[in-house]
Amino acid sequence: MKLNASNLTSLSTALILGLSVFSAQAEKVVSLEQAITLAQQNDPWLHGSRLKQSAVENRSIASGTLPDPKVSLGIMNLPTDTWDLDQEGMTQLTVGVSQMFPRGDSLEIKQDQLQIESTKFPLLREDRKAKLKSQVSQLWLDAYLAQKTIKLIEDDWSLFEQMAEVAKASYSNVVGKTRQQDVIRAQLEIVQLDDRLTSQKQKLETTIARLNEWLHIYDSARLNESFNFDAQPLEFSVSKELPSIRLKNPTVLKASNYSRNRLAQELANHPAILAIDVKRKASEKGVELAKQQYEPQWGVNASYAYRDNMPSGDNRADLFSVGVTFDLPLFTENRQDKQVAASIAESEAVKTEKLLLTKQMISEVEKELRQLKRLSDRQSIYQEQLLKQTHDQAEASLTAYTNDDGDFAEVVRARIAELNARISALRIDVDALKTVARINYFFAHSQSKSNAEHKPLHTSHKTNQHLSNKQFGEK
C-alpha cells in the first residue's frame, strides 16, 4: 500500500501511543482510553474494509465502460483445386470489426449501483469502531474487576491470618471460649480465601490474554511481511482507578418521556442501520438494471474485403460491408419478467432487514436500561446501607469476641460478609459501567450525515445529577 500523509500520521500516532503504553516495562499500565484507541487504530479489519471500498470504486469505473470491440481476420471462398487467390472472383481477404452496445442505460445504472455500494464501507467501519469500543471496554472492565478483587482479598489476607493465629494461641493457652473447631474454621477460611485469590488471578490472566488481541500494533504497509508478535508484552495491568463513562442521550431514555418511536428515530442514524439503507438503494438500482433487459441489445459491424486481380491482369474491386445487429426480447414471460420480479423481491427483503435490526436494537436497549436501573438501585443499597452495616457487624462481633461474649465463628462470618459486600459493590459498579458501554454502542451516530439534520438533545439537571451520583462521568 502506498503511504500518504494521512497514513503516515495515523501510523505514527499508533506507534507513539503503543510505545507510551508498552515501552515502560516496569509499569505496563493500560488505561481504558489507551486500550480503545489502540484497538481502533490497529484493527486489520478496518484496513481490509478500505481496500474493499477501493476495489468496488474501481469496479464501478470499469463497469461504466463499453465492452472492447472485436476484430476478425479471414480468407473467404478460397478455391480448393488450385488454392490461388486470383482464380475466383469470390475469393477475399477480409478484415472486420464489431462493437456491441449494452441494453438501454444498463452501463450507467450498473455504475451507479456500484458507486452506491461503495458508500456502505465507511458506515461499516464506523460500526466496527463502535463495536470495538464496546467490546474492548467490556474486557478492560473485566480485567479491572479481577485486578481490584485481588487487591481487596490481599488487603484482608493479613487480617484473616491474624485471626487464625489468635484462635490458635487462645486454644493452646485455653483462653476464653476458643475451641478446636474455631482454629480449623480459621484455617479453612484462609484456604478458601487462597482459592478465591487464585480464581481471580485466573480471570485476570485470561481477560488480559483476550484484551491483548486488540492491542497489537501493526504496519498496514507491510502486510506481506512477518509481524513481530513478541514485541507486545504478554502481561500488563489496567489502571487502578475506575473510569467514568457517561450514558449517551439520557433524555431519550428517561422514563418520564420514553418513546420507542423517538428511540427508533435516534437509532436510524446508527451506522449499521444506514448501511442497510445503502443496501436498499443498491437493490433499487438492481430493479432498474433488471428492467433494462426489456431493451434490445444493439451491435454494429463493418468489414473490408480485399480481392486479387484476375488472371488476365484486370483489376477487381475490393468490397466493404457494414451492418447492424439487435435482438428482440419478445418472449419475456419466463426470462425478463421473472428477473424483474426477483429483483423487486430482493429489494423488498432488504426493508425487512432494517425493520428486524431496528426491533432488535430497541429490545437490546430496553433490556440494558432495565438492568442499569436495577444496578443503580443496588448501588444505592450498598452505598447507603450494606457496606456500613457489614462493617459495623464485623466490628461488633470482634469486640464481643474479645470480651468473651461472642462466638469466633460469628467473627469469621462477619469478616467474610464484609469482604463479600465490598467485592459485590465493586462488581455492581463495574457491571453498571459495562451496561452503559453496551448502551452507548447503539447511539454511535454516523458522521457521514450533517449534524444539522439531527437536533442536539439536552440532558435534564435531574438526570445529570443521578448519573453523577452513580459515577457515570463523561468519557
Coordinates of C-alpha atoms in Angstrom, one line a residue:
M1 CA 0.0 0.0 0.0
K2 CA 1.3 3.4 -0.9
L3 CA 1.8 5.6 2.2
N4 CA 0.4 9.1 2.1
A5 CA 0.4 11.9 4.7
S6 CA -2.8 10.6 6.3
N7 CA -1.5 7.1 6.6
L8 CA 1.8 8.2 8.0
T9 CA 0.1 10.4 10.6
S10 CA -2.2 7.6 11.6
L11 CA 0.7 5.1 11.8
S12 CA 2.9 7.5 13.8
T13 CA 0.1 8.2 16.2
A14 CA -0.5 4.5 16.8
L15 CA 3.2 3.8 17.2
I16 CA 3.7 6.7 19.7
L17 CA 0.7 5.6 21.7
G18 CA 1.8 2.0 21.6
L19 CA 5.3 3.0 22.8
S20 CA 3.9 5.1 25.5
V21 CA 1.9 2.1 26.7
F22 CA 4.3 -0.7 26.3
S23 CA 7.8 0.8 26.5
A24 CA 7.7 1.3 30.2
Q25 CA 8.3 -2.3 31.1
A26 CA 8.3 -1.5 34.8
E27 CA 4.7 -0.5 34.8
K28 CA 2.9 -1.8 31.8
V29 CA -0.3 0.0 32.7
V30 CA -3.0 0.5 30.1
S31 CA -5.9 2.9 30.6
L32 CA -9.3 2.3 29.1
E33 CA -8.9 5.2 26.7
Q34 CA -5.5 3.9 25.5
A35 CA -6.9 0.4 25.0
I36 CA -9.8 1.7 22.9
T37 CA -7.5 4.0 20.8
L38 CA -5.0 1.2 20.2
A39 CA -7.8 -1.2 19.2
Q40 CA -9.4 1.2 16.8
Q41 CA -6.1 2.3 15.2
N42 CA -4.6 -1.2 14.8
D43 CA -7.6 -3.2 13.6
P44 CA -6.7 -5.1 10.3
W45 CA -10.4 -5.4 9.6
L46 CA -10.6 -1.6 9.1
H47 CA -7.6 -1.7 6.6
G48 CA -9.3 -4.5 4.7
S49 CA -12.5 -2.6 4.5
R50 CA -10.7 0.4 2.9
L51 CA -9.2 -2.0 0.4
K52 CA -12.6 -3.5 -0.4
Q53 CA -14.0 0.0 -0.9
S54 CA -11.3 0.8 -3.3
A55 CA -12.0 -2.4 -5.2
V56 CA -15.7 -1.6 -5.5
E57 CA -14.9 2.0 -6.6
N58 CA -12.5 0.8 -9.3
R59 CA -15.0 -1.8 -10.4
S60 CA -17.7 0.9 -10.7
I61 CA -15.5 2.8 -13.2
A62 CA -14.8 -0.3 -15.2
S63 CA -18.5 -1.3 -15.3
G64 CA -19.3 2.0 -17.0
T65 CA -17.1 1.3 -20.0
L66 CA -18.2 -0.2 -23.3
P67 CA -17.1 -3.7 -24.0
D68 CA -14.0 -4.0 -26.2
P69 CA -14.6 -4.1 -29.9
K70 CA -13.9 -7.4 -31.7
V71 CA -11.7 -7.7 -34.7
S72 CA -11.9 -10.6 -37.2
L73 CA -9.5 -11.7 -39.9
G74 CA -10.3 -14.3 -42.6
I75 CA -10.0 -15.7 -46.1
M76 CA -13.3 -16.4 -47.8
N77 CA -14.1 -18.6 -50.8
L78 CA -10.6 -19.9 -51.5
P79 CA -10.7 -22.5 -54.4
T80 CA -9.6 -25.9 -53.2
D81 CA -8.4 -27.1 -56.6
T82 CA -5.6 -24.6 -57.0
W83 CA -5.6 -22.5 -53.8
D84 CA -4.9 -19.4 -56.0
L85 CA -6.2 -16.1 -54.7
D86 CA -6.8 -14.7 -58.2
Q87 CA -8.7 -17.7 -59.7
E88 CA -12.2 -16.9 -58.4
G89 CA -13.8 -13.5 -58.1
M90 CA -15.4 -14.5 -54.8
T91 CA -12.1 -15.1 -53.1
Q92 CA -11.5 -12.4 -50.5
L93 CA -9.1 -11.4 -47.6
T94 CA -11.4 -9.8 -45.0
V95 CA -10.8 -7.6 -42.0
G96 CA -13.8 -6.9 -39.8
V97 CA -14.6 -5.0 -36.6
S98 CA -17.7 -5.3 -34.5
Q99 CA -18.9 -3.4 -31.4
M100 CA -21.7 -4.4 -29.1
F101 CA -23.7 -1.8 -27.0
P102 CA -25.4 -2.8 -23.7
R103 CA -29.1 -2.7 -23.3
G104 CA -30.6 0.7 -22.6
D105 CA -28.9 2.5 -19.8
S106 CA -27.6 -0.6 -18.1
L107 CA -24.0 0.6 -18.1
E108 CA -24.9 3.8 -16.3
I109 CA -27.2 2.0 -13.9
K110 CA -24.6 -0.6 -13.0
Q111 CA -22.0 2.1 -12.4
D112 CA -24.4 4.0 -10.1
Q113 CA -25.2 0.8 -8.3
L114 CA -21.5 0.0 -7.5
Q115 CA -20.9 3.7 -6.5
I116 CA -23.8 3.4 -4.0
E117 CA -22.4 0.1 -2.7
S118 CA -19.0 1.7 -2.1
T119 CA -20.6 4.2 0.3
K120 CA -21.5 1.4 2.8
F121 CA -17.9 0.7 3.7
P122 CA -17.3 4.0 5.7
L123 CA -20.5 3.1 7.6
L124 CA -19.4 -0.4 8.3
R125 CA -16.1 1.0 9.6
E126 CA -17.9 3.3 11.9
D127 CA -20.0 0.4 13.2
R128 CA -16.8 -1.7 13.6
K129 CA -15.2 1.1 15.7
A130 CA -18.3 1.4 17.9
K131 CA -18.3 -2.4 18.4
L132 CA -14.6 -2.3 19.2
K133 CA -15.1 0.4 21.8
S134 CA -17.9 -1.6 23.4
Q135 CA -16.0 -4.9 23.3
V136 CA -12.7 -3.5 24.5
S137 CA -14.5 -1.7 27.3
Q138 CA -16.1 -4.9 28.4
L139 CA -12.7 -6.7 28.5
W140 CA -10.9 -3.8 30.2
L141 CA -13.6 -3.6 32.9
D142 CA -13.5 -7.4 33.4
A143 CA -9.7 -7.1 33.9
Y144 CA -10.2 -4.1 36.3
L145 CA -12.8 -6.1 38.3
A146 CA -10.4 -9.1 38.7
Q147 CA -7.5 -6.9 39.5
K148 CA -9.4 -4.9 42.1
T149 CA -10.9 -8.0 43.6
I150 CA -7.4 -9.5 44.0
K151 CA -6.4 -6.2 45.8
L152 CA -9.3 -6.5 48.2
I153 CA -8.6 -10.1 49.0
E154 CA -4.9 -9.4 49.5
D155 CA -5.7 -6.5 51.8
D156 CA -7.8 -8.7 54.1
W157 CA -5.4 -11.6 53.9
S158 CA -3.2 -10.5 56.8
L159 CA -6.4 -9.9 58.9
F160 CA -7.5 -13.5 58.4
E161 CA -4.0 -14.8 59.2
Q162 CA -4.0 -12.8 62.4
M163 CA -7.4 -14.2 63.3
A164 CA -6.1 -17.7 62.7
E165 CA -3.0 -17.0 64.9
V166 CA -5.2 -15.6 67.6
A167 CA -7.5 -18.5 67.6
K168 CA -4.6 -21.0 67.6
A169 CA -2.9 -19.1 70.5
S170 CA -6.1 -18.9 72.5
Y171 CA -6.9 -22.6 72.0
S172 CA -3.3 -23.6 73.0
N173 CA -3.4 -21.4 76.2
V174 CA -7.0 -22.4 77.0
V175 CA -8.0 -18.8 77.0
G176 CA -11.6 -17.7 76.6
K177 CA -14.1 -19.8 74.6
T178 CA -11.8 -20.8 71.7
R179 CA -12.4 -24.3 70.6
Q180 CA -10.5 -26.6 68.2
Q181 CA -13.2 -26.2 65.6
D182 CA -12.6 -22.4 65.7
V183 CA -8.9 -23.0 64.8
I184 CA -9.9 -25.3 62.0
R185 CA -12.5 -22.8 60.8
A186 CA -10.0 -20.0 60.6
Q187 CA -7.5 -22.2 58.7
L188 CA -10.3 -23.3 56.3
E189 CA -11.2 -19.7 55.6
I190 CA -7.6 -18.9 54.7
V191 CA -7.6 -21.9 52.3
Q192 CA -10.9 -20.8 50.7
L193 CA -9.5 -17.3 50.5
D194 CA -6.5 -18.6 48.7
D195 CA -8.7 -20.4 46.3
R196 CA -10.7 -17.2 45.6
L197 CA -7.5 -15.4 45.1
T198 CA -6.3 -18.0 42.6
S199 CA -9.6 -17.9 40.8
Q200 CA -9.5 -14.1 40.4
K201 CA -5.9 -14.3 39.1
Q202 CA -7.1 -16.9 36.5
K203 CA -9.8 -14.5 35.4
L204 CA -7.4 -11.6 35.2
E205 CA -4.8 -13.5 33.2
T206 CA -7.4 -14.9 30.7
T207 CA -9.0 -11.5 30.3
I208 CA -5.6 -9.8 29.7
A209 CA -4.9 -12.5 27.1
R210 CA -8.2 -11.7 25.3
L211 CA -7.6 -8.0 25.5
N212 CA -4.1 -8.5 24.0
E213 CA -5.8 -9.5 20.7
W214 CA -6.8 -5.8 20.2
L215 CA -3.7 -4.1 21.3
H216 CA -1.2 -5.4 18.8
I217 CA 0.4 -2.6 16.7
Y218 CA 1.0 -3.4 13.1
D219 CA 2.1 -1.6 10.0
S220 CA -0.5 -1.9 7.2
A221 CA 2.2 -1.1 4.6
R222 CA 4.0 -4.4 5.5
L223 CA 1.2 -6.9 5.2
N224 CA 3.3 -9.3 3.3
E225 CA 6.0 -9.4 5.9
S226 CA 6.1 -11.3 9.2
F227 CA 4.8 -9.4 12.2
N228 CA 6.8 -9.3 15.4
F229 CA 4.1 -10.5 17.8
D230 CA 6.8 -10.9 20.6
A231 CA 7.1 -7.1 20.7
Q232 CA 3.9 -6.9 22.7
P233 CA 4.1 -7.9 26.4
L234 CA 2.3 -10.9 27.5
E235 CA 1.3 -9.4 30.8
F236 CA 0.3 -5.9 31.8
S237 CA -2.1 -4.3 34.2
V238 CA -5.0 -1.9 33.8
S239 CA -5.4 1.5 35.5
K240 CA -6.1 1.4 39.2
E241 CA -8.9 3.9 39.0
L242 CA -12.4 3.1 37.8
P243 CA -13.0 5.1 34.7
S244 CA -16.1 7.3 34.2
I245 CA -18.4 6.6 31.3
R246 CA -21.4 8.8 30.7
L247 CA -24.7 7.5 29.2
K248 CA -25.3 9.0 25.8
N249 CA -28.7 10.6 25.1
P250 CA -30.1 10.2 28.6
T251 CA -33.0 12.5 27.7
V252 CA -34.3 10.0 25.1
L253 CA -34.0 7.1 27.6
K254 CA -35.6 8.9 30.6
A255 CA -38.6 7.0 31.8
S256 CA -40.9 10.1 32.0
N257 CA -40.8 10.8 28.3
Y258 CA -39.5 7.5 26.9
S259 CA -40.9 6.7 23.4
R260 CA -40.0 3.8 21.2
N261 CA -40.7 5.9 18.2
R262 CA -38.3 8.5 19.3
L263 CA -35.7 5.8 20.1
A264 CA -36.2 4.3 16.6
Q265 CA -35.6 7.8 15.2
E266 CA -32.3 8.0 17.1
L267 CA -31.3 4.5 16.0
A268 CA -32.0 5.4 12.4
N269 CA -28.7 7.3 12.3
H270 CA -26.7 4.3 13.5
P271 CA -24.0 3.2 11.0
A272 CA -25.4 -0.4 10.9
I273 CA -28.9 0.9 10.0
L274 CA -27.5 3.4 7.5
A275 CA -25.6 0.5 5.9
I276 CA -28.8 -1.3 5.3
D277 CA -30.3 1.9 3.7
V278 CA -27.3 1.8 1.3
K279 CA -28.0 -1.8 0.6
R280 CA -31.7 -0.9 -0.1
K281 CA -30.7 1.8 -2.6
A282 CA -28.3 -0.5 -4.4
S283 CA -31.1 -3.1 -4.6
E284 CA -33.4 -0.5 -6.2
K285 CA -30.8 0.1 -8.8
G286 CA -30.8 -3.6 -9.3
V287 CA -34.5 -3.4 -10.2
E288 CA -33.8 -0.7 -12.7
L289 CA -31.0 -2.8 -14.1
A290 CA -33.3 -5.8 -14.5
K291 CA -35.8 -3.7 -16.4
Q292 CA -33.2 -2.9 -19.0
Q293 CA -33.4 -6.5 -20.1
Y294 CA -36.6 -5.5 -22.0
E295 CA -34.5 -3.2 -24.2
P296 CA -32.9 -4.7 -27.3
Q297 CA -29.1 -5.1 -27.4
W298 CA -27.5 -3.4 -30.4
G299 CA -24.4 -4.2 -32.3
V300 CA -22.5 -2.6 -35.2
N301 CA -20.1 -4.4 -37.5
A302 CA -18.1 -3.4 -40.5
S303 CA -15.7 -5.3 -42.7
Y304 CA -13.3 -4.7 -45.6
A305 CA -12.7 -7.4 -48.2
Y306 CA -9.6 -7.4 -50.5
R307 CA -9.7 -9.2 -53.9
D308 CA -6.7 -10.1 -56.0
N309 CA -6.6 -9.1 -59.8
M310 CA -8.0 -11.5 -62.3
P311 CA -5.6 -14.0 -64.1
S312 CA -5.8 -11.7 -67.1
G313 CA -4.5 -8.8 -65.0
D314 CA -7.8 -6.9 -64.9
N315 CA -8.5 -5.2 -61.6
R316 CA -11.2 -6.5 -59.2
A317 CA -12.9 -4.0 -56.9
D318 CA -12.5 -4.5 -53.2
L319 CA -15.6 -4.9 -51.1
F320 CA -16.9 -3.0 -48.0
S321 CA -19.7 -4.2 -45.7
V322 CA -21.5 -2.6 -42.8
G323 CA -24.4 -3.9 -40.7
V324 CA -26.4 -3.6 -37.5
T325 CA -27.5 -6.4 -35.3
F326 CA -30.0 -6.4 -32.5
D327 CA -32.0 -8.9 -30.5
L328 CA -35.8 -8.8 -30.0
P329 CA -36.9 -9.6 -26.4
L330 CA -40.3 -10.9 -27.5
F331 CA -40.7 -13.8 -25.1
T332 CA -40.3 -12.1 -21.8
E333 CA -42.7 -14.1 -19.6
N334 CA -40.1 -16.7 -18.3
R335 CA -37.0 -14.5 -18.5
Q336 CA -37.2 -10.8 -18.2
D337 CA -40.4 -10.7 -16.2
K338 CA -39.0 -13.2 -13.7
Q339 CA -35.7 -11.4 -13.4
V340 CA -37.5 -8.1 -12.6
A341 CA -39.8 -9.9 -10.1
A342 CA -36.8 -11.4 -8.4
S343 CA -35.0 -8.0 -8.2
I344 CA -38.2 -6.4 -6.7
A345 CA -38.4 -9.2 -4.1
E346 CA -34.8 -8.8 -3.1
S347 CA -35.3 -5.0 -2.7
E348 CA -38.4 -5.5 -0.5
A349 CA -36.5 -8.1 1.6
V350 CA -33.8 -5.5 2.4
K351 CA -36.6 -3.4 4.0
T352 CA -37.4 -6.3 6.4
E353 CA -33.7 -6.4 7.4
K354 CA -33.8 -2.8 8.5
L355 CA -37.0 -3.4 10.5
L356 CA -35.6 -6.5 12.0
L357 CA -32.4 -4.8 13.1
T358 CA -34.3 -1.8 14.5
K359 CA -36.5 -4.0 16.6
Q360 CA -33.5 -6.0 17.8
M361 CA -31.7 -2.8 18.8
I362 CA -34.8 -1.4 20.6
S363 CA -35.1 -4.6 22.5
E364 CA -31.4 -4.7 23.5
V365 CA -31.6 -1.0 24.6
E366 CA -34.6 -1.7 26.8
K367 CA -33.0 -4.8 28.3
E368 CA -29.9 -2.9 29.2
L369 CA -31.9 0.0 30.6
R370 CA -33.8 -2.2 32.9
Q371 CA -30.5 -3.8 34.0
L372 CA -29.0 -0.4 34.5
K373 CA -31.9 0.7 36.7
R374 CA -31.6 -2.3 38.9
L375 CA -27.9 -2.0 39.2
S376 CA -28.4 1.7 40.2
D377 CA -30.9 0.6 42.9
R378 CA -28.4 -2.0 44.1
Q379 CA -25.6 0.7 44.2
S380 CA -27.8 2.8 46.5
I381 CA -28.5 -0.1 48.8
Y382 CA -24.8 -1.0 49.1
Q383 CA -23.5 2.6 49.4
E384 CA -26.2 3.7 51.9
Q385 CA -26.7 0.5 53.9
L386 CA -25.0 -2.7 53.2
L387 CA -21.3 -1.6 53.3
K388 CA -21.8 0.3 56.5
Q389 CA -23.9 -2.4 58.2
T390 CA -21.5 -5.3 57.3
H391 CA -18.6 -3.2 58.6
D392 CA -20.4 -2.4 61.9
Q393 CA -21.3 -6.1 62.2
A394 CA -17.7 -7.2 61.8
E395 CA -16.5 -4.7 64.3
A396 CA -19.3 -5.6 66.8
S397 CA -18.6 -9.3 66.5
L398 CA -14.9 -8.8 67.0
T399 CA -15.5 -6.6 70.1
A400 CA -17.9 -9.2 71.6
Y401 CA -15.4 -12.0 71.0
T402 CA -12.5 -10.1 72.6
N403 CA -14.8 -9.5 75.7
D404 CA -15.5 -13.2 75.9
D405 CA -19.1 -12.5 74.9
G406 CA -19.1 -13.7 71.3
D407 CA -18.5 -16.7 69.1
F408 CA -15.4 -17.0 67.0
A409 CA -17.4 -18.4 64.1
E410 CA -19.5 -15.3 64.1
V411 CA -16.4 -13.1 63.8
V412 CA -15.2 -15.1 60.8
R413 CA -18.6 -15.0 59.2
A414 CA -18.8 -11.2 59.7
R415 CA -15.4 -10.6 58.2
I416 CA -16.3 -12.8 55.2
A417 CA -19.6 -11.0 54.8
E418 CA -17.8 -7.6 54.8
L419 CA -15.3 -8.7 52.2
N420 CA -18.1 -10.2 50.1
A421 CA -20.1 -7.0 50.4
R422 CA -17.1 -4.9 49.2
I423 CA -16.5 -7.2 46.3
S424 CA -20.2 -7.2 45.4
A425 CA -20.3 -3.4 45.5
L426 CA -17.3 -3.3 43.2
R427 CA -18.9 -5.8 40.8
I428 CA -22.1 -3.8 40.7
D429 CA -20.1 -0.6 39.8
V430 CA -18.3 -2.4 37.0
D431 CA -21.4 -4.1 35.7
A432 CA -23.1 -0.7 35.6
L433 CA -20.3 0.8 33.5
K434 CA -20.3 -2.3 31.2
T435 CA -24.0 -1.8 30.7
V436 CA -23.5 1.9 29.9
A437 CA -20.8 0.9 27.4
R438 CA -23.2 -1.5 25.7
I439 CA -26.0 1.1 25.6
N440 CA -23.7 3.7 24.1
Y441 CA -22.9 1.4 21.2
F442 CA -26.5 1.8 19.9
F443 CA -26.1 5.6 20.0
A444 CA -22.9 5.6 17.8
H445 CA -24.3 8.1 15.3
S446 CA -22.7 8.1 11.9
Q447 CA -20.5 11.2 11.0
S448 CA -21.5 10.9 7.3
K449 CA -24.6 12.9 7.8
S450 CA -24.8 16.5 8.5
N451 CA -25.2 17.4 12.2
A452 CA -27.9 19.9 11.2
E453 CA -30.2 17.0 10.3
H454 CA -30.3 16.0 14.0
K455 CA -31.0 18.5 16.7
P456 CA -28.9 18.1 19.8
L457 CA -30.6 16.5 22.8
H458 CA -30.1 18.2 26.2
T459 CA -29.8 16.3 29.4
S460 CA -32.0 17.4 32.3
H461 CA -30.4 18.5 35.5
K462 CA -32.1 15.7 37.4
T463 CA -30.7 13.0 35.1
N464 CA -27.2 14.5 35.2
Q465 CA -27.3 14.6 39.0
H466 CA -28.5 11.0 39.2
L467 CA -25.8 9.8 36.8
S468 CA -23.1 11.8 38.6
N469 CA -24.1 10.2 41.9
K470 CA -23.7 6.8 40.2
Q471 CA -20.2 7.8 38.9
F472 CA -21.2 7.8 35.3
G473 CA -18.9 10.7 34.1
E474 CA -18.0 11.9 30.7
K475 CA -15.9 9.5 28.6

